[in-house]
Coordinates of N, CA, C and O in Angstrom, one line a residue:
M1 N 227.0 131.3 132.8 CA 227.8 131.8 131.6 C 229.1 130.4 131.2 O 229.7 129.9 132.3
P2 N 228.8 129.5 130.3 CA 230.0 128.5 130.0 C 231.1 128.9 129.8 O 231.5 130.1 129.5
R3 N 231.8 128.3 130.4 CA 233.4 128.7 130.6 C 234.6 128.1 129.3 O 233.6 127.5 128.7
R4 N 235.3 129.2 128.5 CA 235.4 128.6 127.2 C 236.7 127.7 127.3 O 237.6 127.7 128.5
P5 N 236.9 126.8 126.2 CA 237.6 125.5 126.3 C 238.8 126.1 126.3 O 239.4 126.9 125.7
E6 N 240.0 125.5 127.2 CA 241.3 125.8 127.4 C 242.1 124.4 126.8 O 241.9 123.5 127.3
T7 N 243.1 124.9 126.2 CA 243.6 124.0 125.6 C 244.8 123.5 127.1 O 245.4 124.5 127.8
P8 N 245.0 121.9 127.0 CA 246.1 121.6 127.9 C 247.8 122.5 127.9 O 248.3 123.0 129.1
S9 N 248.1 122.9 126.9 CA 249.1 123.8 127.1 C 248.9 125.4 127.3 O 249.7 125.8 128.0
A10 N 247.7 125.8 127.1 CA 247.4 126.9 127.6 C 247.4 127.2 129.0 O 247.6 128.4 129.9
V11 N 246.7 125.9 130.0 CA 246.3 125.7 130.8 C 247.6 125.9 131.9 O 248.0 126.8 132.6
R12 N 248.6 124.9 131.2 CA 250.2 125.0 131.9 C 250.6 126.5 131.8 O 251.5 126.6 132.8
K13 N 250.8 126.9 130.5 CA 251.5 127.9 130.4 C 250.9 129.3 131.5 O 251.7 130.1 131.9
A14 N 249.6 129.2 132.0 CA 249.1 130.3 132.6 C 249.5 130.0 133.8 O 249.0 130.8 135.0
G15 N 250.0 129.2 134.5 CA 250.0 128.3 135.8 C 248.7 127.7 136.6 O 248.8 127.9 137.7
K16 N 248.0 127.7 135.5 CA 246.6 127.3 136.4 C 246.4 125.7 136.4 O 245.4 125.1 135.9
H17 N 247.2 124.9 137.2 CA 246.9 123.3 137.3 C 246.0 123.1 137.1 O 245.5 122.3 136.6
A18 N 245.3 122.7 138.2 CA 243.9 122.7 138.8 C 242.6 123.3 139.4 O 241.7 123.2 139.3
Q19 N 243.4 124.5 138.9 CA 242.7 126.0 139.0 C 240.9 125.9 138.7 O 240.5 126.4 139.0
H20 N 240.7 125.8 137.1 CA 239.9 125.3 136.4 C 238.5 124.9 137.1 O 237.5 124.8 136.6
S21 N 239.2 123.8 138.1 CA 238.2 122.6 138.3 C 238.1 123.3 139.9 O 236.4 122.5 140.1
L22 N 238.3 124.7 140.2 CA 237.3 125.0 141.8 C 236.5 126.3 141.1 O 236.9 127.2 140.2
S23 N 235.6 126.2 141.6 CA 234.3 127.1 141.2 C 235.2 128.9 142.1 O 236.1 128.8 143.2
K24 N 234.5 129.8 141.8 CA 235.0 130.8 142.7 C 235.0 130.9 143.9 O 235.6 131.4 144.7
E25 N 233.6 130.7 144.1 CA 233.3 130.0 145.8 C 233.9 129.2 146.6 O 235.0 129.6 147.4
D26 N 234.9 128.3 145.5 CA 235.7 127.3 146.5 C 236.9 128.3 146.5 O 237.6 127.5 147.7
R27 N 237.2 128.4 145.4 CA 238.5 129.3 145.3 C 238.8 130.1 146.7 O 239.8 130.5 147.4
D28 N 237.8 130.9 147.0 CA 238.2 131.7 147.8 C 237.6 131.4 149.2 O 238.2 131.6 150.0
K29 N 237.1 130.4 149.7 CA 237.2 129.6 150.5 C 238.7 129.0 151.1 O 238.8 128.9 152.2
L30 N 239.1 128.6 150.0 CA 240.2 127.9 150.2 C 241.5 128.4 150.6 O 242.0 128.7 151.3
I31 N 241.2 130.2 150.0 CA 242.2 131.0 150.0 C 242.3 131.8 151.5 O 242.9 131.6 152.5
K32 N 240.5 131.6 152.0 CA 240.3 132.2 153.8 C 241.1 131.1 154.1 O 241.5 131.3 155.6
R33 N 240.7 129.7 153.9 CA 241.4 128.8 155.0 C 243.1 128.5 154.9 O 243.5 128.6 156.1
L34 N 243.6 128.9 154.0 CA 245.2 129.0 153.8 C 245.5 130.0 154.7 O 246.8 130.3 155.5
R35 N 244.7 131.2 154.5 CA 245.2 132.3 155.2 C 244.9 132.1 156.9 O 245.9 133.0 157.9
S36 N 244.1 131.6 157.2 CA 243.7 131.1 158.7 C 244.8 130.1 159.6 O 245.0 130.0 160.2
I37 N 245.1 128.9 158.1 CA 246.5 128.6 158.7 C 247.6 129.2 159.1 O 248.5 128.7 159.7
A38 N 247.8 130.2 158.1 CA 249.2 130.8 157.9 C 249.1 131.8 159.6 O 250.3 131.9 160.1
H39 N 247.9 132.5 159.5 CA 247.8 133.0 160.6 C 248.1 132.5 162.0 O 248.9 132.9 163.4
L40 N 247.7 130.9 162.1 CA 247.7 129.8 163.3 C 248.7 129.4 163.6 O 248.9 129.6 164.9
F41 N 249.4 129.4 162.5 CA 250.9 128.8 162.6 C 251.9 129.4 162.7 O 252.8 129.0 163.1
D42 N 251.9 131.2 162.5 CA 252.6 131.8 162.4 C 252.9 132.8 163.4 O 253.6 133.5 164.1
D43 N 251.7 133.5 163.9 CA 251.7 134.6 164.6 C 249.9 135.3 165.0 O 249.8 136.0 164.8
A44 N 249.7 134.0 165.5 CA 248.0 134.1 166.4 C 248.0 134.8 168.0 O 247.2 135.7 168.1
V45 N 249.2 134.9 168.3 CA 249.4 135.1 169.6 C 250.2 135.8 169.6 O 251.6 135.9 169.7
T46 N 250.1 137.1 170.3 CA 251.1 138.4 171.0 C 251.7 137.7 172.2 O 251.0 137.9 172.9
V47 N 252.8 137.8 172.4 CA 254.0 137.8 173.6 C 253.5 139.5 174.3 O 253.5 140.3 173.7
P48 N 252.9 139.1 175.5 CA 252.3 140.3 176.4 C 253.9 141.3 176.6 O 254.6 140.5 177.0
G49 N 252.9 142.7 176.6 CA 254.6 143.6 176.6 C 255.3 143.8 175.4 O 256.6 144.4 175.6
T50 N 255.0 142.9 174.3 CA 256.2 142.9 173.1 C 255.4 142.8 171.8 O 254.2 142.8 171.6
K51 N 256.0 143.1 171.2 CA 255.5 142.9 169.7 C 255.8 141.6 169.0 O 255.5 141.3 167.6
I52 N 256.2 140.8 169.6 CA 256.7 139.8 169.4 C 255.8 138.4 169.3 O 254.7 138.5 170.6
T53 N 255.2 137.6 167.7 CA 253.9 137.0 167.9 C 254.5 135.5 167.6 O 255.3 135.6 167.2
L54 N 253.5 134.5 167.7 CA 254.0 133.2 168.0 C 252.5 132.2 167.2 O 251.5 132.8 167.6
G55 N 253.0 131.5 166.9 CA 252.1 130.3 166.2 C 252.1 129.4 166.8 O 253.1 128.8 167.5
W56 N 251.6 128.1 166.2 CA 251.3 126.6 166.8 C 253.0 126.0 166.3 O 253.2 124.8 166.6
D57 N 253.5 126.7 165.1 CA 254.7 126.2 164.5 C 255.4 126.3 165.7 O 256.5 125.7 166.0
A58 N 255.8 127.5 166.1 CA 256.7 127.8 167.3 C 256.5 127.0 168.7 O 257.4 126.6 169.3
V59 N 255.2 126.8 169.0 CA 255.2 125.8 170.0 C 255.0 124.4 169.7 O 256.2 123.8 170.5
L60 N 254.5 124.0 168.6 CA 254.8 122.4 168.5 C 256.4 122.0 168.0 O 257.0 121.0 168.2
G61 N 257.2 123.4 167.5 CA 258.4 123.2 167.4 C 259.0 122.5 168.3 O 260.5 122.4 168.6
L62 N 258.7 123.1 169.7 CA 259.2 122.7 171.1 C 259.3 121.2 171.6 O 260.2 120.6 172.3
I63 N 258.9 120.4 170.8 CA 258.3 119.2 170.7 C 259.3 118.7 169.9 O 259.2 118.2 168.6
P64 N 260.8 117.9 170.3 CA 261.4 117.3 169.6 C 260.9 116.3 168.5 O 260.2 115.5 168.8
I65 N 261.4 116.4 167.2 CA 261.2 115.7 165.6 C 259.4 115.9 165.9 O 259.0 116.5 164.5
V66 N 258.6 115.0 166.8 CA 257.0 114.9 166.5 C 256.8 116.6 166.2 O 255.7 116.5 165.1
G67 N 257.1 117.4 166.5 CA 256.3 118.9 166.7 C 256.6 119.4 165.1 O 256.2 119.9 164.4
D68 N 258.3 119.1 164.6 CA 258.3 120.0 163.4 C 257.9 119.3 162.5 O 257.5 119.3 161.4
A69 N 257.3 117.9 162.7 CA 256.8 116.7 161.5 C 255.8 117.1 161.4 O 255.5 117.8 160.6
S70 N 254.9 117.5 162.1 CA 253.7 117.6 162.5 C 253.3 119.0 161.9 O 252.3 119.3 160.8
T71 N 254.4 120.3 161.8 CA 254.1 121.3 161.3 C 254.2 121.5 160.2 O 254.5 121.9 158.9
T72 N 255.3 120.6 159.3 CA 255.7 120.4 158.5 C 254.5 119.7 157.2 O 254.4 119.8 156.5
A73 N 254.2 118.8 158.2 CA 252.5 118.0 157.4 C 252.0 119.2 157.2 O 251.1 119.3 155.7
V74 N 251.4 120.2 158.0 CA 250.4 121.2 157.8 C 251.2 122.0 156.6 O 250.4 122.6 156.0
S75 N 252.3 122.3 156.4 CA 253.1 123.0 155.6 C 253.1 122.5 153.7 O 252.7 122.8 153.1
A76 N 252.8 121.2 153.9 CA 252.6 120.2 152.6 C 251.0 120.2 152.5 O 251.1 120.6 151.1
Y77 N 250.5 119.9 153.3 CA 249.1 120.4 153.2 C 248.6 122.0 152.4 O 248.0 121.9 151.3
F78 N 249.3 122.9 152.9 CA 249.0 124.3 152.7 C 249.8 124.2 151.1 O 249.3 125.0 150.0
L79 N 250.8 123.2 150.2 CA 252.0 123.6 149.2 C 250.4 122.8 148.4 O 250.6 123.0 147.0
W80 N 250.2 121.8 148.3 CA 249.4 121.0 147.8 C 248.1 121.7 147.4 O 247.6 122.0 146.5
E81 N 247.6 122.4 148.2 CA 246.1 123.3 147.9 C 246.8 124.6 146.8 O 246.1 125.1 146.1
A82 N 248.0 125.1 147.2 CA 248.6 126.4 146.7 C 248.6 125.8 144.9 O 248.6 126.4 144.0
Y83 N 249.5 124.1 144.8 CA 249.0 123.7 143.8 C 247.7 123.5 142.9 O 247.8 124.0 141.9
R84 N 246.7 123.1 143.9 CA 245.2 123.3 143.3 C 244.9 124.5 142.5 O 243.8 124.3 141.8
L85 N 245.1 125.5 143.9 CA 245.1 127.0 143.4 C 245.3 127.4 142.2 O 245.5 128.6 141.5
G86 N 246.7 126.7 141.2 CA 247.5 126.9 140.1 C 248.4 127.7 140.4 O 249.1 128.7 139.5
A87 N 248.8 127.7 141.6 CA 250.4 128.3 141.3 C 251.3 127.9 141.0 O 251.5 126.4 140.2
S88 N 252.1 129.2 140.1 CA 253.6 128.7 139.2 C 254.8 127.3 139.8 O 254.5 127.5 141.0
R89 N 255.4 126.7 138.6 CA 256.2 126.1 139.5 C 257.5 126.7 139.9 O 257.9 126.4 141.0
W90 N 257.3 127.6 139.4 CA 258.5 128.6 140.6 C 258.0 129.2 141.7 O 258.9 129.1 143.0
T91 N 256.7 129.7 142.1 CA 256.3 130.2 143.1 C 256.3 128.5 144.5 O 256.7 128.9 145.2
L92 N 255.9 127.5 143.3 CA 255.9 126.6 144.3 C 257.1 126.1 145.0 O 257.2 125.6 145.9
T93 N 258.1 126.4 143.9 CA 259.4 125.8 144.2 C 259.9 126.9 145.5 O 260.6 126.3 146.4
K94 N 259.6 128.2 145.3 CA 259.7 128.8 146.3 C 259.4 128.7 147.7 O 259.4 128.6 149.0
M95 N 258.3 128.3 147.6 CA 257.3 128.0 148.8 C 258.1 126.5 149.5 O 257.8 125.9 150.5
V96 N 258.1 125.2 148.9 CA 258.7 124.2 149.0 C 260.7 124.6 149.7 O 260.5 124.3 150.7
W97 N 261.0 125.5 149.2 CA 262.4 126.1 149.7 C 262.2 126.9 151.6 O 262.9 126.0 152.1
N98 N 261.1 127.5 151.6 CA 260.6 127.9 152.6 C 260.5 126.7 153.8 O 260.8 127.2 154.6
V99 N 259.6 125.9 153.1 CA 259.2 124.8 154.1 C 260.2 124.0 154.4 O 260.7 123.3 155.6
L100 N 261.2 123.5 153.7 CA 262.4 122.7 154.0 C 263.2 123.8 155.0 O 264.4 123.3 155.6
V101 N 263.6 124.8 154.6 CA 264.5 125.9 155.9 C 263.9 125.7 156.8 O 264.8 125.3 158.3
D102 N 262.8 125.9 156.7 CA 261.8 125.6 158.6 C 262.5 124.8 159.3 O 262.2 124.1 160.4
F103 N 261.8 123.2 158.4 CA 262.0 122.2 158.9 C 263.6 121.9 158.8 O 263.8 121.0 160.1
I104 N 264.3 121.7 158.5 CA 265.7 121.5 158.7 C 266.5 122.1 159.8 O 266.9 121.8 160.8
I105 N 266.3 123.7 159.9 CA 266.4 124.1 161.1 C 265.7 124.3 162.0 O 266.1 124.1 163.1
G106 N 264.7 123.6 162.0 CA 263.6 123.3 163.1 C 264.3 122.1 164.3 O 263.9 122.3 165.1
F107 N 265.0 121.5 163.2 CA 265.6 120.1 164.5 C 266.8 120.7 165.2 O 267.4 120.0 165.8
I108 N 267.5 122.0 165.1 CA 268.2 122.0 165.5 C 267.8 122.8 167.2 O 267.1 123.8 166.9
P109 N 268.1 121.8 168.1 CA 267.9 122.5 169.4 C 267.9 123.9 170.0 O 268.9 124.7 169.3
L110 N 267.1 124.6 170.1 CA 266.8 126.0 170.8 C 267.0 127.2 169.7 O 266.0 127.9 169.1
V111 N 268.0 126.9 168.6 CA 268.0 127.9 167.6 C 266.9 127.5 166.7 O 266.6 128.6 166.2
G112 N 266.4 126.4 166.7 CA 265.3 126.0 165.6 C 264.2 126.5 166.3 O 263.1 127.3 165.6
D113 N 263.7 126.9 167.6 CA 262.8 126.9 167.8 C 262.8 129.1 168.1 O 261.8 128.8 167.5
L114 N 264.0 129.6 168.2 CA 264.1 130.8 168.0 C 263.8 130.9 166.4 O 263.0 132.2 166.1
F115 N 264.1 130.0 165.6 CA 264.2 130.5 163.8 C 262.5 130.5 163.7 O 262.1 131.1 163.1
D116 N 261.8 129.4 164.4 CA 260.2 129.4 164.4 C 259.6 130.7 164.4 O 258.7 130.9 163.9
V117 N 260.1 131.5 165.2 CA 259.3 132.7 165.8 C 259.5 133.6 165.0 O 258.8 134.5 164.6
T118 N 260.8 133.8 164.1 CA 261.2 134.7 163.2 C 261.2 134.4 162.0 O 260.8 135.5 160.7
F119 N 261.4 133.2 161.0 CA 261.2 133.0 160.1 C 259.7 133.0 159.2 O 259.5 133.7 158.5
R120 N 259.0 132.4 160.5 CA 257.1 132.3 159.7 C 257.2 131.7 158.1 O 256.6 132.6 157.5
A121 N 257.4 130.2 157.6 CA 257.6 129.9 156.5 C 255.7 130.1 156.3 O 255.7 129.9 155.0
N122 N 255.0 129.7 156.8 CA 253.4 130.1 156.3 C 253.0 131.1 155.9 O 252.3 131.4 154.4
R123 N 253.4 131.9 156.7 CA 253.2 133.4 156.3 C 253.7 133.7 155.0 O 253.1 134.6 154.1
R124 N 255.2 133.7 154.8 CA 256.0 134.2 153.5 C 255.2 132.8 152.3 O 255.0 134.0 151.2
N125 N 254.6 131.8 152.5 CA 254.1 131.3 151.3 C 252.8 131.8 151.4 O 252.2 132.0 150.0
M126 N 252.2 132.2 152.2 CA 250.6 133.0 151.7 C 251.3 134.1 151.0 O 250.4 134.5 150.1
K127 N 251.9 135.1 151.4 CA 252.3 136.0 150.5 C 252.8 135.7 149.0 O 252.6 136.4 148.3
L128 N 253.3 134.5 149.0 CA 254.1 134.3 147.4 C 252.9 133.7 147.0 O 252.3 134.1 145.7
L129 N 251.8 133.2 147.4 CA 250.8 132.4 146.9 C 249.5 133.7 146.3 O 249.1 133.8 145.5
E130 N 249.6 134.6 147.6 CA 248.9 136.2 147.0 C 249.1 136.8 146.2 O 248.2 137.2 145.1
K131 N 250.1 136.8 145.9 CA 251.0 137.6 144.5 C 250.8 137.1 143.7 O 250.6 137.6 142.3
E132 N 250.8 135.2 143.5 CA 250.8 134.6 142.5 C 249.5 134.6 142.1 O 249.4 135.2 140.9
L133 N 248.4 135.0 142.7 CA 247.1 134.9 142.5 C 246.8 135.9 142.0 O 245.5 136.1 141.2
G134 N 247.3 137.0 142.3 CA 247.1 138.4 142.0 C 247.5 138.5 140.3 O 246.7 139.2 139.7
K135 N 248.3 138.1 140.2 CA 248.9 138.2 138.9 C 247.8 137.4 137.8 O 247.5 138.2 136.6
H136 N 247.3 136.3 138.2 CA 246.5 135.7 137.9 C 245.1 136.2 137.6 O 244.7 136.5 136.4
S137 N 244.4 137.0 138.8 CA 243.6 137.8 138.5 C 243.3 139.0 137.5 O 242.4 139.2 136.9
N138 N 244.8 139.9 137.9 CA 245.1 141.1 136.9 C 244.7 140.8 135.4 O 245.0 141.6 134.8
G139 N 245.6 139.8 135.3 CA 245.7 139.3 134.0 C 245.0 139.0 132.9 O 244.5 138.6 132.0
R140 N 243.4 138.8 133.7 CA 242.3 138.4 132.9 C 241.7 139.3 132.2 O 241.2 140.7 132.6

Protein backbone atom coordinates (compact mmCIF):
# COMPACT_ATOMS: atom_id res chain seq x y z
CA MET A 1 0.00 0.00 0.00
CA PRO A 2 1.54 3.37 -0.96
CA ARG A 3 2.38 5.80 1.79
CA ARG A 4 0.42 8.94 2.27
CA PRO A 5 2.68 11.89 1.46
CA GLU A 6 3.60 13.95 4.48
CA THR A 7 4.68 17.55 4.51
CA PRO A 8 8.04 18.34 6.12
CA SER A 9 6.34 20.33 8.88
CA ALA A 10 3.99 17.42 9.67
CA VAL A 11 6.97 15.10 9.91
CA ARG A 12 8.78 17.47 12.31
CA LYS A 13 5.70 18.02 14.47
CA ALA A 14 5.19 14.29 14.82
CA GLY A 15 8.84 13.82 15.79
CA LYS A 16 9.48 11.39 12.94
CA HIS A 17 12.87 12.74 11.80
CA ALA A 18 13.99 9.91 9.54
CA GLN A 19 11.47 7.34 10.64
CA HIS A 20 9.57 7.46 7.37
CA SER A 21 12.60 6.06 5.51
CA LEU A 22 12.72 2.85 7.59
CA SER A 23 10.49 -0.09 6.80
CA LYS A 24 8.59 -1.71 9.67
CA GLU A 25 10.94 -4.70 9.45
CA ASP A 26 14.02 -2.43 9.63
CA ARG A 27 12.52 -0.52 12.57
CA ASP A 28 11.81 -3.76 14.43
CA LYS A 29 15.35 -5.05 13.79
CA LEU A 30 16.85 -1.74 14.93
CA ILE A 31 14.79 -1.66 18.12
CA LYS A 32 15.81 -5.26 18.86
CA ARG A 33 19.48 -4.31 18.31
CA LEU A 34 19.18 -1.31 20.65
CA ARG A 35 17.56 -3.48 23.33
CA SER A 36 20.47 -5.90 23.00
CA ILE A 37 23.01 -3.09 23.32
CA ALA A 38 21.25 -1.72 26.42
CA HIS A 39 21.23 -5.20 27.96
CA LEU A 40 24.87 -5.99 27.12
CA PHE A 41 26.17 -2.66 28.35
CA ASP A 42 24.06 -2.30 31.49
CA ASP A 43 22.88 -5.61 32.93
CA ALA A 44 24.09 -8.69 31.05
CA VAL A 45 25.52 -10.58 34.02
CA THR A 46 24.25 -11.04 37.57
CA VAL A 47 26.89 -11.04 40.30
CA PRO A 48 26.59 -14.49 41.94
CA GLY A 49 24.74 -14.44 45.25
CA THR A 50 23.35 -10.93 44.70
CA LYS A 51 20.72 -9.09 42.70
CA ILE A 52 23.41 -6.80 41.26
CA THR A 53 23.75 -6.87 37.49
CA LEU A 54 26.68 -5.62 35.45
CA GLY A 55 27.33 -4.96 31.82
CA TRP A 56 30.18 -3.91 29.56
CA ASP A 57 29.76 -0.28 30.65
CA ALA A 58 30.84 -1.13 34.20
CA VAL A 59 33.62 -3.49 33.06
CA LEU A 60 35.12 -1.19 30.42
CA GLY A 61 34.73 1.76 32.80
CA LEU A 62 37.50 0.20 34.90
CA ILE A 63 39.95 1.10 32.12
CA PRO A 64 40.85 4.77 32.65
CA ILE A 65 39.84 7.17 29.86
CA VAL A 66 39.72 4.56 27.05
CA GLY A 67 36.97 2.54 28.73
CA ASP A 68 34.69 5.49 29.37
CA ALA A 69 35.34 6.91 25.91
CA SER A 70 34.49 3.59 24.23
CA THR A 71 31.25 3.13 26.15
CA THR A 72 30.29 6.72 25.37
CA ALA A 73 30.87 5.99 21.67
CA VAL A 74 28.41 3.10 21.91
CA SER A 75 25.93 5.40 23.63
CA ALA A 76 26.41 7.96 20.84
CA TYR A 77 25.52 5.25 18.29
CA PHE A 78 22.42 4.51 20.38
CA LEU A 79 21.47 8.21 20.22
CA TRP A 80 21.94 8.32 16.45
CA GLU A 81 19.65 5.34 15.98
CA ALA A 82 17.06 6.88 18.31
CA TYR A 83 17.14 9.94 16.08
CA ARG A 84 16.67 7.75 12.99
CA LEU A 85 13.71 6.05 14.66
CA GLY A 86 12.05 9.43 15.11
CA ALA A 87 12.56 10.29 18.78
CA SER A 88 11.47 13.83 19.59
CA ARG A 89 13.97 16.56 20.41
CA TRP A 90 12.87 16.48 24.05
CA THR A 91 13.44 12.72 24.31
CA LEU A 92 16.80 13.02 22.55
CA THR A 93 17.77 15.82 24.94
CA LYS A 94 16.99 13.63 27.95
CA MET A 95 18.93 10.77 26.36
CA VAL A 96 21.97 12.99 25.73
CA TRP A 97 21.80 14.16 29.35
CA ASN A 98 21.91 10.53 30.54
CA VAL A 99 24.99 9.86 28.40
CA LEU A 100 26.74 13.05 29.56
CA VAL A 101 26.11 12.28 33.23
CA ASP A 102 27.40 8.73 32.73
CA PHE A 103 30.47 10.01 30.86
CA ILE A 104 31.39 12.77 33.32
CA ILE A 105 30.86 10.80 36.53
CA GLY A 106 32.58 7.82 34.90
CA PHE A 107 35.88 9.71 34.92
CA ILE A 108 35.97 9.86 38.73
CA PRO A 109 38.04 6.90 39.97
CA LEU A 110 36.04 4.30 41.94
CA VAL A 111 33.01 6.59 42.30
CA GLY A 112 32.54 6.46 38.53
CA ASP A 113 32.86 2.68 38.51
CA LEU A 114 30.18 2.28 41.20
CA PHE A 115 28.03 4.83 39.38
CA ASP A 116 28.23 2.74 36.17
CA VAL A 117 26.72 -0.21 38.04
CA THR A 118 23.78 1.81 39.35
CA PHE A 119 22.97 4.52 36.79
CA ARG A 120 22.65 2.40 33.58
CA ALA A 121 22.36 5.15 30.98
CA ASN A 122 21.65 2.81 28.07
CA ARG A 123 18.78 1.08 29.86
CA ARG A 124 17.35 4.49 30.84
CA ASN A 125 17.63 5.61 27.23
CA MET A 126 15.95 2.46 25.96
CA LYS A 127 13.00 3.10 28.30
CA LEU A 128 12.76 6.70 27.07
CA LEU A 129 12.88 5.54 23.45
CA GLU A 130 10.28 2.81 23.94
CA LYS A 131 7.98 5.29 25.65
CA GLU A 132 8.44 7.71 22.75
CA LEU A 133 7.85 5.06 20.11
CA GLY A 134 4.78 3.85 21.98
CA LYS A 135 3.32 7.34 21.74
CA HIS A 136 3.84 7.35 17.96
CA SER A 137 2.35 3.92 17.38
CA ASN A 138 -0.65 4.55 19.66
CA GLY A 139 -1.37 7.89 18.01
CA ARG A 140 -1.83 6.44 14.53
